[in-house]
mmCIF file of N, CA, C and O in Angstrom:
data_model
loop_
_atom_site.group_PDB
_atom_site.id
_atom_site.type_symbol
_atom_site.label_atom_id
_atom_site.label_comp_id
_atom_site.label_asym_id
_atom_site.label_seq_id
_atom_site.Cartn_x
_atom_site.Cartn_y
_atom_site.Cartn_z
ATOM 1 N N CYS A 1 6.224 102.647 180.447
ATOM 2 C CA CYS A 1 5.195 101.904 179.738
ATOM 3 C C CYS A 1 5.639 100.456 179.509
ATOM 4 O O CYS A 1 4.859 99.549 179.639
ATOM 5 N N MET A 2 6.893 100.283 179.175
ATOM 6 C CA MET A 2 7.361 98.957 178.812
ATOM 7 C C MET A 2 7.847 98.135 179.993
ATOM 8 O O MET A 2 8.108 96.974 179.865
ATOM 9 N N ASN A 3 7.963 98.749 181.171
ATOM 10 C CA ASN A 3 8.475 97.951 182.273
ATOM 11 C C ASN A 3 7.381 97.578 183.269
ATOM 12 O O ASN A 3 7.664 97.246 184.395
ATOM 13 N N HIS A 4 6.143 97.624 182.848
ATOM 14 C CA HIS A 4 4.969 97.190 183.611
ATOM 15 C C HIS A 4 4.728 98.036 184.852
ATOM 16 O O HIS A 4 4.226 97.551 185.852
ATOM 17 N N THR A 5 5.105 99.299 184.790
ATOM 18 C CA THR A 5 4.767 100.224 185.857
ATOM 19 C C THR A 5 3.285 100.562 185.787
ATOM 20 O O THR A 5 2.606 100.664 186.789
ATOM 21 N N PHE A 6 2.788 100.723 184.555
ATOM 22 C CA PHE A 6 1.388 101.022 184.316
ATOM 23 C C PHE A 6 0.707 99.813 183.692
ATOM 24 O O PHE A 6 1.368 98.958 183.101
ATOM 25 N N PRO A 7 -0.623 99.745 183.763
ATOM 26 C CA PRO A 7 -1.319 98.625 183.132
ATOM 27 C C PRO A 7 -1.293 98.759 181.606
ATOM 28 O O PRO A 7 -0.880 99.784 181.058
ATOM 29 N N ASP A 8 -1.745 97.710 180.938
ATOM 30 C CA ASP A 8 -1.739 97.707 179.473
ATOM 31 C C ASP A 8 -2.633 98.787 178.874
ATOM 32 O O ASP A 8 -2.407 99.220 177.746
ATOM 33 N N SER A 9 -3.641 99.240 179.606
ATOM 34 C CA SER A 9 -4.534 100.269 179.078
ATOM 35 C C SER A 9 -3.792 101.578 178.823
ATOM 36 O O SER A 9 -4.157 102.327 177.918
ATOM 37 N N TYR A 10 -2.757 101.858 179.575
ATOM 38 C CA TYR A 10 -1.955 103.058 179.356
ATOM 39 C C TYR A 10 -1.282 102.998 177.984
ATOM 40 O O TYR A 10 -1.338 103.945 177.197
ATOM 41 N N ALA A 11 -0.652 101.881 177.702
ATOM 42 C CA ALA A 11 0.037 101.729 176.417
ATOM 43 C C ALA A 11 -0.952 101.699 175.262
ATOM 44 O O ALA A 11 -0.735 102.347 174.236
ATOM 45 N N TRP A 12 -2.035 100.947 175.398
ATOM 46 C CA TRP A 12 -3.021 100.862 174.319
ATOM 47 C C TRP A 12 -3.637 102.218 174.020
ATOM 48 O O TRP A 12 -3.851 102.577 172.856
ATOM 49 N N GLY A 13 -3.936 102.996 175.041
ATOM 50 C CA GLY A 13 -4.521 104.318 174.822
ATOM 51 C C GLY A 13 -3.578 105.253 174.098
ATOM 52 O O GLY A 13 -3.961 105.921 173.128
ATOM 53 N N ASN A 14 -2.333 105.297 174.531
ATOM 54 C CA ASN A 14 -1.372 106.206 173.903
ATOM 55 C C ASN A 14 -0.961 105.743 172.509
ATOM 56 O O ASN A 14 -0.792 106.570 171.611
ATOM 57 N N PHE A 15 -0.814 104.450 172.297
ATOM 58 C CA PHE A 15 -0.443 103.969 170.972
ATOM 59 C C PHE A 15 -1.587 104.109 169.971
ATOM 60 O O PHE A 15 -1.349 104.344 168.787
ATOM 61 N N SER A 16 -2.823 103.975 170.420
ATOM 62 C CA SER A 16 -3.945 104.170 169.495
ATOM 63 C C SER A 16 -4.070 105.637 169.097
ATOM 64 O O SER A 16 -4.394 105.948 167.943
ATOM 65 N N VAL A 17 -3.781 106.559 170.012
ATOM 66 C CA VAL A 17 -3.787 107.983 169.655
ATOM 67 C C VAL A 17 -2.622 108.282 168.714
ATOM 68 O O VAL A 17 -2.751 109.093 167.792
ATOM 69 N N LEU A 18 -1.504 107.626 168.910
ATOM 70 C CA LEU A 18 -0.386 107.782 167.983
ATOM 71 C C LEU A 18 -0.780 107.319 166.580
ATOM 72 O O LEU A 18 -0.456 107.983 165.586
ATOM 73 N N ALA A 19 -1.502 106.214 166.483
ATOM 74 C CA ALA A 19 -1.968 105.731 165.181
ATOM 75 C C ALA A 19 -2.943 106.724 164.536
ATOM 76 O O ALA A 19 -2.895 106.964 163.322
ATOM 77 N N MET A 20 -3.826 107.324 165.349
ATOM 78 C CA MET A 20 -4.726 108.345 164.809
ATOM 79 C C MET A 20 -3.950 109.566 164.343
ATOM 80 O O MET A 20 -4.324 110.218 163.371
ATOM 81 N N GLY A 21 -2.867 109.901 165.026
ATOM 82 C CA GLY A 21 -2.033 111.012 164.610
ATOM 83 C C GLY A 21 -1.363 110.762 163.276
ATOM 84 O O GLY A 21 -1.282 111.659 162.433
ATOM 85 N N ILE A 22 -0.892 109.553 163.070
ATOM 86 C CA ILE A 22 -0.301 109.201 161.778
ATOM 87 C C ILE A 22 -1.356 109.282 160.685
ATOM 88 O O ILE A 22 -1.099 109.810 159.594
ATOM 89 N N TRP A 23 -2.563 108.805 160.974
ATOM 90 C CA TRP A 23 -3.666 108.888 160.012
ATOM 91 C C TRP A 23 -4.008 110.350 159.703
ATOM 92 O O TRP A 23 -4.256 110.716 158.557
ATOM 93 N N ALA A 24 -4.002 111.204 160.716
ATOM 94 C CA ALA A 24 -4.324 112.620 160.510
ATOM 95 C C ALA A 24 -3.255 113.321 159.676
ATOM 96 O O ALA A 24 -3.570 114.221 158.900
ATOM 97 N N ILE A 25 -2.004 112.913 159.810
ATOM 98 C CA ILE A 25 -0.945 113.517 159.013
ATOM 99 C C ILE A 25 -1.009 113.049 157.566
ATOM 100 O O ILE A 25 -0.826 113.835 156.644
ATOM 101 N N VAL A 26 -1.308 111.772 157.364
ATOM 102 C CA VAL A 26 -1.369 111.230 156.007
ATOM 103 C C VAL A 26 -2.573 111.783 155.253
ATOM 104 O O VAL A 26 -2.466 112.153 154.080
ATOM 105 N N GLN A 27 -3.732 111.872 155.903
ATOM 106 C CA GLN A 27 -4.957 112.379 155.282
ATOM 107 C C GLN A 27 -5.014 113.900 155.449
ATOM 108 O O GLN A 27 -5.713 114.411 156.303
ATOM 109 N N ARG A 28 -4.300 114.615 154.627
ATOM 110 C CA ARG A 28 -4.192 116.064 154.783
ATOM 111 C C ARG A 28 -5.501 116.805 154.525
ATOM 112 O O ARG A 28 -5.677 117.908 155.000
ATOM 113 N N ASP A 29 -6.399 116.231 153.766
ATOM 114 C CA ASP A 29 -7.651 116.929 153.455
ATOM 115 C C ASP A 29 -8.812 116.509 154.354
ATOM 116 O O ASP A 29 -9.899 117.051 154.244
ATOM 117 N N SER A 30 -8.586 115.584 155.267
ATOM 118 C CA SER A 30 -9.658 115.068 156.111
ATOM 119 C C SER A 30 -9.765 115.856 157.411
ATOM 120 O O SER A 30 -8.823 115.911 158.201
ATOM 121 N N LEU A 31 -10.916 116.456 157.620
ATOM 122 C CA LEU A 31 -11.178 117.172 158.867
ATOM 123 C C LEU A 31 -11.537 116.189 159.988
ATOM 124 O O LEU A 31 -11.257 116.445 161.156
ATOM 125 N N ASP A 32 -12.142 115.055 159.615
ATOM 126 C CA ASP A 32 -12.507 114.045 160.622
ATOM 127 C C ASP A 32 -11.286 113.433 161.291
ATOM 128 O O ASP A 32 -11.295 113.170 162.495
ATOM 129 N N ALA A 33 -10.231 113.199 160.523
ATOM 130 C CA ALA A 33 -9.025 112.584 161.087
ATOM 131 C C ALA A 33 -8.389 113.492 162.128
ATOM 132 O O ALA A 33 -8.018 113.034 163.216
ATOM 133 N N ILE A 34 -8.292 114.768 161.826
ATOM 134 C CA ILE A 34 -7.666 115.688 162.774
ATOM 135 C C ILE A 34 -8.559 115.903 163.993
ATOM 136 O O ILE A 34 -8.079 116.070 165.109
ATOM 137 N N THR A 35 -9.882 115.856 163.797
ATOM 138 C CA THR A 35 -10.810 115.989 164.921
ATOM 139 C C THR A 35 -10.694 114.787 165.859
ATOM 140 O O THR A 35 -10.667 114.949 167.087
ATOM 141 N N MET A 36 -10.614 113.595 165.287
ATOM 142 C CA MET A 36 -10.459 112.401 166.122
ATOM 143 C C MET A 36 -9.123 112.411 166.851
ATOM 144 O O MET A 36 -9.037 112.003 168.014
ATOM 145 N N PHE A 37 -8.082 112.884 166.195
ATOM 146 C CA PHE A 37 -6.772 112.950 166.833
ATOM 147 C C PHE A 37 -6.779 113.942 167.995
ATOM 148 O O PHE A 37 -6.258 113.641 169.075
ATOM 149 N N LEU A 38 -7.385 115.104 167.798
ATOM 150 C CA LEU A 38 -7.467 116.089 168.873
ATOM 151 C C LEU A 38 -8.291 115.571 170.043
ATOM 152 O O LEU A 38 -7.914 115.726 171.203
ATOM 153 N N THR A 39 -9.408 114.924 169.743
ATOM 154 C CA THR A 39 -10.237 114.342 170.801
ATOM 155 C C THR A 39 -9.483 113.249 171.553
ATOM 156 O O THR A 39 -9.540 113.174 172.783
ATOM 157 N N GLY A 40 -8.758 112.415 170.820
ATOM 158 C CA GLY A 40 -7.964 111.370 171.459
ATOM 159 C C GLY A 40 -6.872 111.930 172.347
ATOM 160 O O GLY A 40 -6.616 111.410 173.434
ATOM 161 N N LEU A 41 -6.209 112.990 171.886
ATOM 162 C CA LEU A 41 -5.185 113.621 172.721
ATOM 163 C C LEU A 41 -5.774 114.174 174.011
ATOM 164 O O LEU A 41 -5.201 114.021 175.092
ATOM 165 N N LEU A 42 -6.928 114.819 173.912
ATOM 166 C CA LEU A 42 -7.561 115.370 175.108
ATOM 167 C C LEU A 42 -7.989 114.264 176.077
ATOM 168 O O LEU A 42 -7.855 114.418 177.293
ATOM 169 N N LEU A 43 -8.470 113.156 175.533
ATOM 170 C CA LEU A 43 -8.851 112.032 176.395
ATOM 171 C C LEU A 43 -7.640 111.385 177.056
ATOM 172 O O LEU A 43 -7.706 110.974 178.218
ATOM 173 N N THR A 44 -6.523 111.296 176.331
ATOM 174 C CA THR A 44 -5.340 110.687 176.946
ATOM 175 C C THR A 44 -4.739 111.584 178.027
ATOM 176 O O THR A 44 -4.077 111.071 178.924
ATOM 177 N N VAL A 45 -4.946 112.898 177.933
ATOM 178 C CA VAL A 45 -4.503 113.764 179.030
ATOM 179 C C VAL A 45 -5.228 113.350 180.306
ATOM 180 O O VAL A 45 -4.621 113.182 181.367
ATOM 181 N N LEU A 46 -6.527 113.167 180.201
ATOM 182 C CA LEU A 46 -7.322 112.761 181.360
ATOM 183 C C LEU A 46 -6.918 111.376 181.867
ATOM 184 O O LEU A 46 -6.702 111.178 183.065
ATOM 185 N N THR A 47 -6.799 110.415 180.966
ATOM 186 C CA THR A 47 -6.451 109.060 181.404
ATOM 187 C C THR A 47 -5.022 108.972 181.933
ATOM 188 O O THR A 47 -4.753 108.189 182.842
ATOM 189 N N ASP A 48 -4.107 109.782 181.383
ATOM 190 C CA ASP A 48 -2.737 109.790 181.911
ATOM 191 C C ASP A 48 -2.699 110.319 183.341
ATOM 192 O O ASP A 48 -1.975 109.795 184.181
ATOM 193 N N ILE A 49 -3.482 111.363 183.599
ATOM 194 C CA ILE A 49 -3.551 111.887 184.966
ATOM 195 C C ILE A 49 -4.072 110.814 185.915
ATOM 196 O O ILE A 49 -3.539 110.619 187.010
ATOM 197 N N ILE A 50 -5.095 110.087 185.491
ATOM 198 C CA ILE A 50 -5.660 109.031 186.328
ATOM 199 C C ILE A 50 -4.648 107.910 186.544
ATOM 200 O O ILE A 50 -4.441 107.444 187.678
ATOM 201 N N HIS A 51 -3.984 107.466 185.468
ATOM 202 C CA HIS A 51 -2.999 106.382 185.606
ATOM 203 C C HIS A 51 -1.843 106.784 186.513
ATOM 204 O O HIS A 51 -1.417 105.994 187.369
ATOM 205 N N ILE A 52 -1.321 107.980 186.332
ATOM 206 C CA ILE A 52 -0.178 108.393 187.144
ATOM 207 C C ILE A 52 -0.583 108.544 188.606
ATOM 208 O O ILE A 52 0.147 108.141 189.515
ATOM 209 N N SER A 53 -1.767 109.096 188.845
ATOM 210 C CA SER A 53 -2.179 109.280 190.237
ATOM 211 C C SER A 53 -2.479 107.961 190.936
ATOM 212 O O SER A 53 -2.245 107.830 192.132
ATOM 213 N N ILE A 54 -2.960 106.974 190.222
ATOM 214 C CA ILE A 54 -3.265 105.679 190.841
ATOM 215 C C ILE A 54 -2.012 104.829 191.006
ATOM 216 O O ILE A 54 -1.795 104.215 192.060
ATOM 217 N N PHE A 55 -1.152 104.780 189.998
ATOM 218 C CA PHE A 55 -0.042 103.837 190.000
ATOM 219 C C PHE A 55 1.288 104.432 190.436
ATOM 220 O O PHE A 55 2.301 103.740 190.425
ATOM 221 N N TYR A 56 1.314 105.699 190.837
ATOM 222 C CA TYR A 56 2.560 106.250 191.379
ATOM 223 C C TYR A 56 2.787 105.642 192.759
ATOM 224 O O TYR A 56 1.892 105.646 193.588
ATOM 225 N N PRO A 57 3.961 105.106 193.015
ATOM 226 C CA PRO A 57 4.183 104.418 194.298
ATOM 227 C C PRO A 57 4.136 105.378 195.487
ATOM 228 O O PRO A 57 4.586 106.517 195.400
ATOM 229 N N ALA A 58 3.592 104.878 196.588
ATOM 230 C CA ALA A 58 3.452 105.699 197.802
ATOM 231 C C ALA A 58 4.796 105.935 198.483
ATOM 232 O O ALA A 58 5.038 106.996 199.033
ATOM 233 N N ASN A 59 5.679 104.957 198.416
ATOM 234 C CA ASN A 59 6.991 105.133 199.041
ATOM 235 C C ASN A 59 7.948 105.792 198.049
ATOM 236 O O ASN A 59 7.701 105.853 196.863
ATOM 237 N N ASN A 60 9.021 106.289 198.540
ATOM 238 C CA ASN A 60 9.984 106.996 197.699
ATOM 239 C C ASN A 60 11.150 106.103 197.277
ATOM 240 O O ASN A 60 12.249 106.590 197.059
ATOM 241 N N HIS A 61 10.916 104.824 197.166
ATOM 242 C CA HIS A 61 11.980 103.893 196.805
ATOM 243 C C HIS A 61 11.908 103.571 195.315
ATOM 244 O O HIS A 61 11.699 102.430 194.913
ATOM 245 N N LEU A 62 12.094 104.584 194.506
ATOM 246 C CA LEU A 62 12.115 104.390 193.067
ATOM 247 C C LEU A 62 13.555 104.273 192.611
ATOM 248 O O LEU A 62 14.418 105.030 193.034
ATOM 249 N N CYS A 63 13.811 103.342 191.711
ATOM 250 C CA CYS A 63 15.154 103.213 191.193
ATOM 251 C C CYS A 63 15.116 102.624 189.792
ATOM 252 O O CYS A 63 14.167 101.945 189.409
ATOM 253 N N GLY A 64 16.111 102.926 189.037
ATOM 254 C CA GLY A 64 16.311 102.320 187.736
ATOM 255 C C GLY A 64 15.227 102.617 186.725
ATOM 256 O O GLY A 64 14.787 103.750 186.550
ATOM 257 N N TRP A 65 14.820 101.548 186.048
ATOM 258 C CA TRP A 65 13.862 101.679 184.946
ATOM 259 C C TRP A 65 12.496 102.137 185.408
ATOM 260 O O TRP A 65 11.788 102.819 184.671
ATOM 261 N N ARG A 66 12.102 101.778 186.599
ATOM 262 C CA ARG A 66 10.791 102.188 187.095
ATOM 263 C C ARG A 66 10.735 103.711 187.266
ATOM 264 O O ARG A 66 9.762 104.359 186.903
ATOM 265 N N CYS A 67 11.776 104.275 187.810
ATOM 266 C CA CYS A 67 11.855 105.728 187.975
ATOM 267 C C CYS A 67 11.883 106.410 186.607
ATOM 268 O O CYS A 67 11.204 107.412 186.387
ATOM 269 N N PHE A 68 12.654 105.871 185.685
ATOM 270 C CA PHE A 68 12.725 106.428 184.338
ATOM 271 C C PHE A 68 11.368 106.355 183.644
ATOM 272 O O PHE A 68 10.947 107.308 182.978
ATOM 273 N N SER A 69 10.672 105.247 183.798
ATOM 274 C CA SER A 69 9.360 105.072 183.189
ATOM 275 C C SER A 69 8.352 106.084 183.726
ATOM 276 O O SER A 69 7.591 106.690 182.965
ATOM 277 N N LEU A 70 8.343 106.278 185.014
ATOM 278 C CA LEU A 70 7.435 107.259 185.611
ATOM 279 C C LEU A 70 7.796 108.687 185.200
ATOM 280 O O LEU A 70 6.911 109.508 184.920
ATOM 281 N N ASP A 71 9.092 108.984 185.131
ATOM 282 C CA ASP A 71 9.513 110.318 184.703
ATOM 283 C C ASP A 71 9.101 110.597 183.256
ATOM 284 O O ASP A 71 8.653 111.704 182.934
ATOM 285 N N MET A 72 9.239 109.619 182.387
ATOM 286 C CA MET A 72 8.855 109.809 180.990
ATOM 287 C C MET A 72 7.341 109.942 180.844
ATOM 288 O O MET A 72 6.849 110.695 179.999
ATOM 289 N N ALA A 73 6.572 109.234 181.658
ATOM 290 C CA ALA A 73 5.115 109.375 181.624
ATOM 291 C C ALA A 73 4.694 110.782 182.049
ATOM 292 O O ALA A 73 3.814 111.392 181.454
ATOM 293 N N ILE A 74 5.353 111.314 183.073
ATOM 294 C CA ILE A 74 5.050 112.669 183.531
ATOM 295 C C ILE A 74 5.501 113.688 182.490
ATOM 296 O O ILE A 74 4.786 114.657 182.199
ATOM 297 N N PHE A 75 6.657 113.480 181.884
ATOM 298 C CA PHE A 75 7.139 114.374 180.829
ATOM 299 C C PHE A 75 6.193 114.369 179.631
ATOM 300 O O PHE A 75 5.894 115.420 179.059
ATOM 301 N N SER A 76 5.694 113.208 179.252
ATOM 302 C CA SER A 76 4.722 113.105 178.169
ATOM 303 C C SER A 76 3.445 113.853 178.509
ATOM 304 O O SER A 76 2.871 114.546 177.658
ATOM 305 N N LEU A 77 2.998 113.724 179.740
ATOM 306 C CA LEU A 77 1.791 114.431 180.174
ATOM 307 C C LEU A 77 1.989 115.939 180.156
ATOM 308 O O LEU A 77 1.086 116.683 179.781
ATOM 309 N N VAL A 78 3.171 116.410 180.527
ATOM 310 C CA VAL A 78 3.444 117.843 180.527
ATOM 311 C C VAL A 78 3.460 118.401 179.099
ATOM 312 O O VAL A 78 3.023 119.522 178.846
ATOM 313 N N LEU A 79 3.939 117.608 178.135
ATOM 314 C CA LEU A 79 4.015 118.066 176.750
ATOM 315 C C LEU A 79 2.709 117.939 175.970
ATOM 316 O O LEU A 79 2.574 118.540 174.901
ATOM 317 N N LYS A 80 1.742 117.195 176.468
ATOM 318 C CA LYS A 80 0.497 116.986 175.725
ATOM 319 C C LYS A 80 -0.332 118.256 175.510
ATOM 320 O O LYS A 80 -0.930 118.400 174.453
ATOM 321 N N PRO A 81 -0.389 119.202 176.459
ATOM 322 C CA PRO A 81 -1.122 120.442 176.136
ATOM 323 C C PRO A 81 -0.518 121.201 174.954
ATOM 324 O O PRO A 81 -1.247 121.763 174.140
ATOM 325 N N LEU A 82 0.805 121.195 174.821
ATOM 326 C CA LEU A 82 1.437 121.813 173.666
ATOM 327 C C LEU A 82 1.053 121.071 172.390
ATOM 328 O O LEU A 82 0.751 121.698 171.368
ATOM 329 N N SER A 83 1.030 119.755 172.454
ATOM 330 C CA SER A 83 0.607 118.963 171.300
ATOM 331 C C SER A 83 -0.842 119.255 170.941
ATOM 332 O O SER A 83 -1.182 119.372 169.758
ATOM 333 N N CYS A 84 -1.691 119.389 171.940
ATOM 334 C CA CYS A 84 -3.096 119.713 171.682
ATOM 335 C C CYS A 84 -3.228 121.068 171.000
ATOM 336 O O CYS A 84 -4.027 121.229 170.070
ATOM 337 N N TYR A 85 -2.447 122.041 171.448
ATOM 338 C CA TYR A 85 -2.492 123.364 170.830
ATOM 339 C C TYR A 85 -2.044 123.310 169.371
ATOM 340 O O TYR A 85 -2.674 123.912 168.492
ATOM 341 N N LEU A 86 -0.964 122.583 169.089
ATOM 342 C CA LEU A 86 -0.476 122.480 167.717
ATOM 343 C C LEU A 86 -1.459 121.735 166.820
ATOM 344 O O LEU A 86 -1.668 122.113 165.664
ATOM 345 N N VAL A 87 -2.095 120.708 167.344
ATOM 346 C CA VAL A 87 -3.095 119.976 166.560
ATOM 347 C C VAL A 87 -4.322 120.848 166.333
ATOM 348 O O VAL A 87 -4.926 120.822 165.261
ATOM 349 N N TYR A 88 -4.686 121.663 167.316
ATOM 350 C CA TYR A 88 -5.800 122.592 167.137
ATOM 351 C C TYR A 88 -5.493 123.612 166.040
ATOM 352 O O TYR A 88 -6.371 123.958 165.247
ATOM 353 N N ARG A 89 -4.257 124.077 165.981
ATOM 354 C CA ARG A 89 -3.875 124.988 164.888
ATOM 355 C C ARG A 89 -3.973 124.301 163.540
ATOM 356 O O ARG A 89 -4.403 124.908 162.559
ATOM 357 N N MET A 90 -3.595 123.016 163.461
ATOM 358 C CA MET A 90 -3.754 122.262 162.213
ATOM 359 C C MET A 90 -5.231 122.134 161.866
ATOM 360 O O MET A 90 -5.599 122.223 160.689
ATOM 361 N N TYR A 91 -6.060 121.913 162.876
ATOM 362 C CA TYR A 91 -7.508 121.824 162.667
ATOM 363 C C TYR A 91 -8.051 123.119 162.074
ATOM 364 O O TYR A 91 -8.855 123.099 161.149
ATOM 365 N N ARG A 92 -7.611 124.250 162.599
ATOM 366 C CA ARG A 92 -8.062 125.558 162.091
ATOM 367 C C ARG A 92 -7.562 125.793 160.663
ATOM 368 O O ARG A 92 -8.255 126.381 159.847
ATOM 369 N N GLU A 93 -6.347 125.341 160.357
ATOM 370 C CA GLU A 93 -5.807 125.492 159.011
ATOM 371 C C GLU A 93 -6.565 124.672 157.983
ATOM 372 O O GLU A 93 -6.673 125.059 156.825
ATOM 373 N N ARG A 94 -7.121 123.567 158.416
ATOM 374 C CA ARG A 94 -7.868 122.699 157.498
ATOM 375 C C ARG A 94 -9.318 123.122 157.351
ATOM 376 O O ARG A 94 -10.105 122.451 156.696
ATOM 377 N N GLY A 95 -9.709 124.197 157.976
ATOM 378 C CA GLY A 95 -11.064 124.710 157.795
ATOM 379 C C GLY A 95 -12.009 124.429 158.927
ATOM 380 O O GLY A 95 -13.210 124.630 158.787
ATOM 381 N N GLY A 96 -11.534 123.961 160.046
ATOM 382 C CA GLY A 96 -12.402 123.708 161.206
ATOM 383 C C GLY A 96 -12.800 125.001 161.870
ATOM 384 O O GLY A 96 -12.099 125.996 161.822
ATOM 385 N N GLU A 97 -13.959 124.970 162.477
ATOM 386 C CA GLU A 97 -14.457 126.180 163.160
ATOM 387 C C GLU A 97 -14.602 125.935 164.653
ATOM 388 O O GLU A 97 -14.841 124.886 165.095
#
């Protein structure tokens, strides 16, 4: 994200969902905050797939920070379904149906 492998929209999307997550944790009684956070996580799964598929280099000459950046983006994408499941459980605990 920080080494310009992906465009700025990748960082803005993920950081805005992170901000919604902080808001959802602070507002323990708000069902809207957790709903927006879950929706944002699901949308970033889709946008991450699009960003990685478009900006992954065609050649296999990856080295250094660029390779690390792409690996961390893929690792983040792999962990997001688990995050979605945990946020959904929080949603159910707060009274969501």
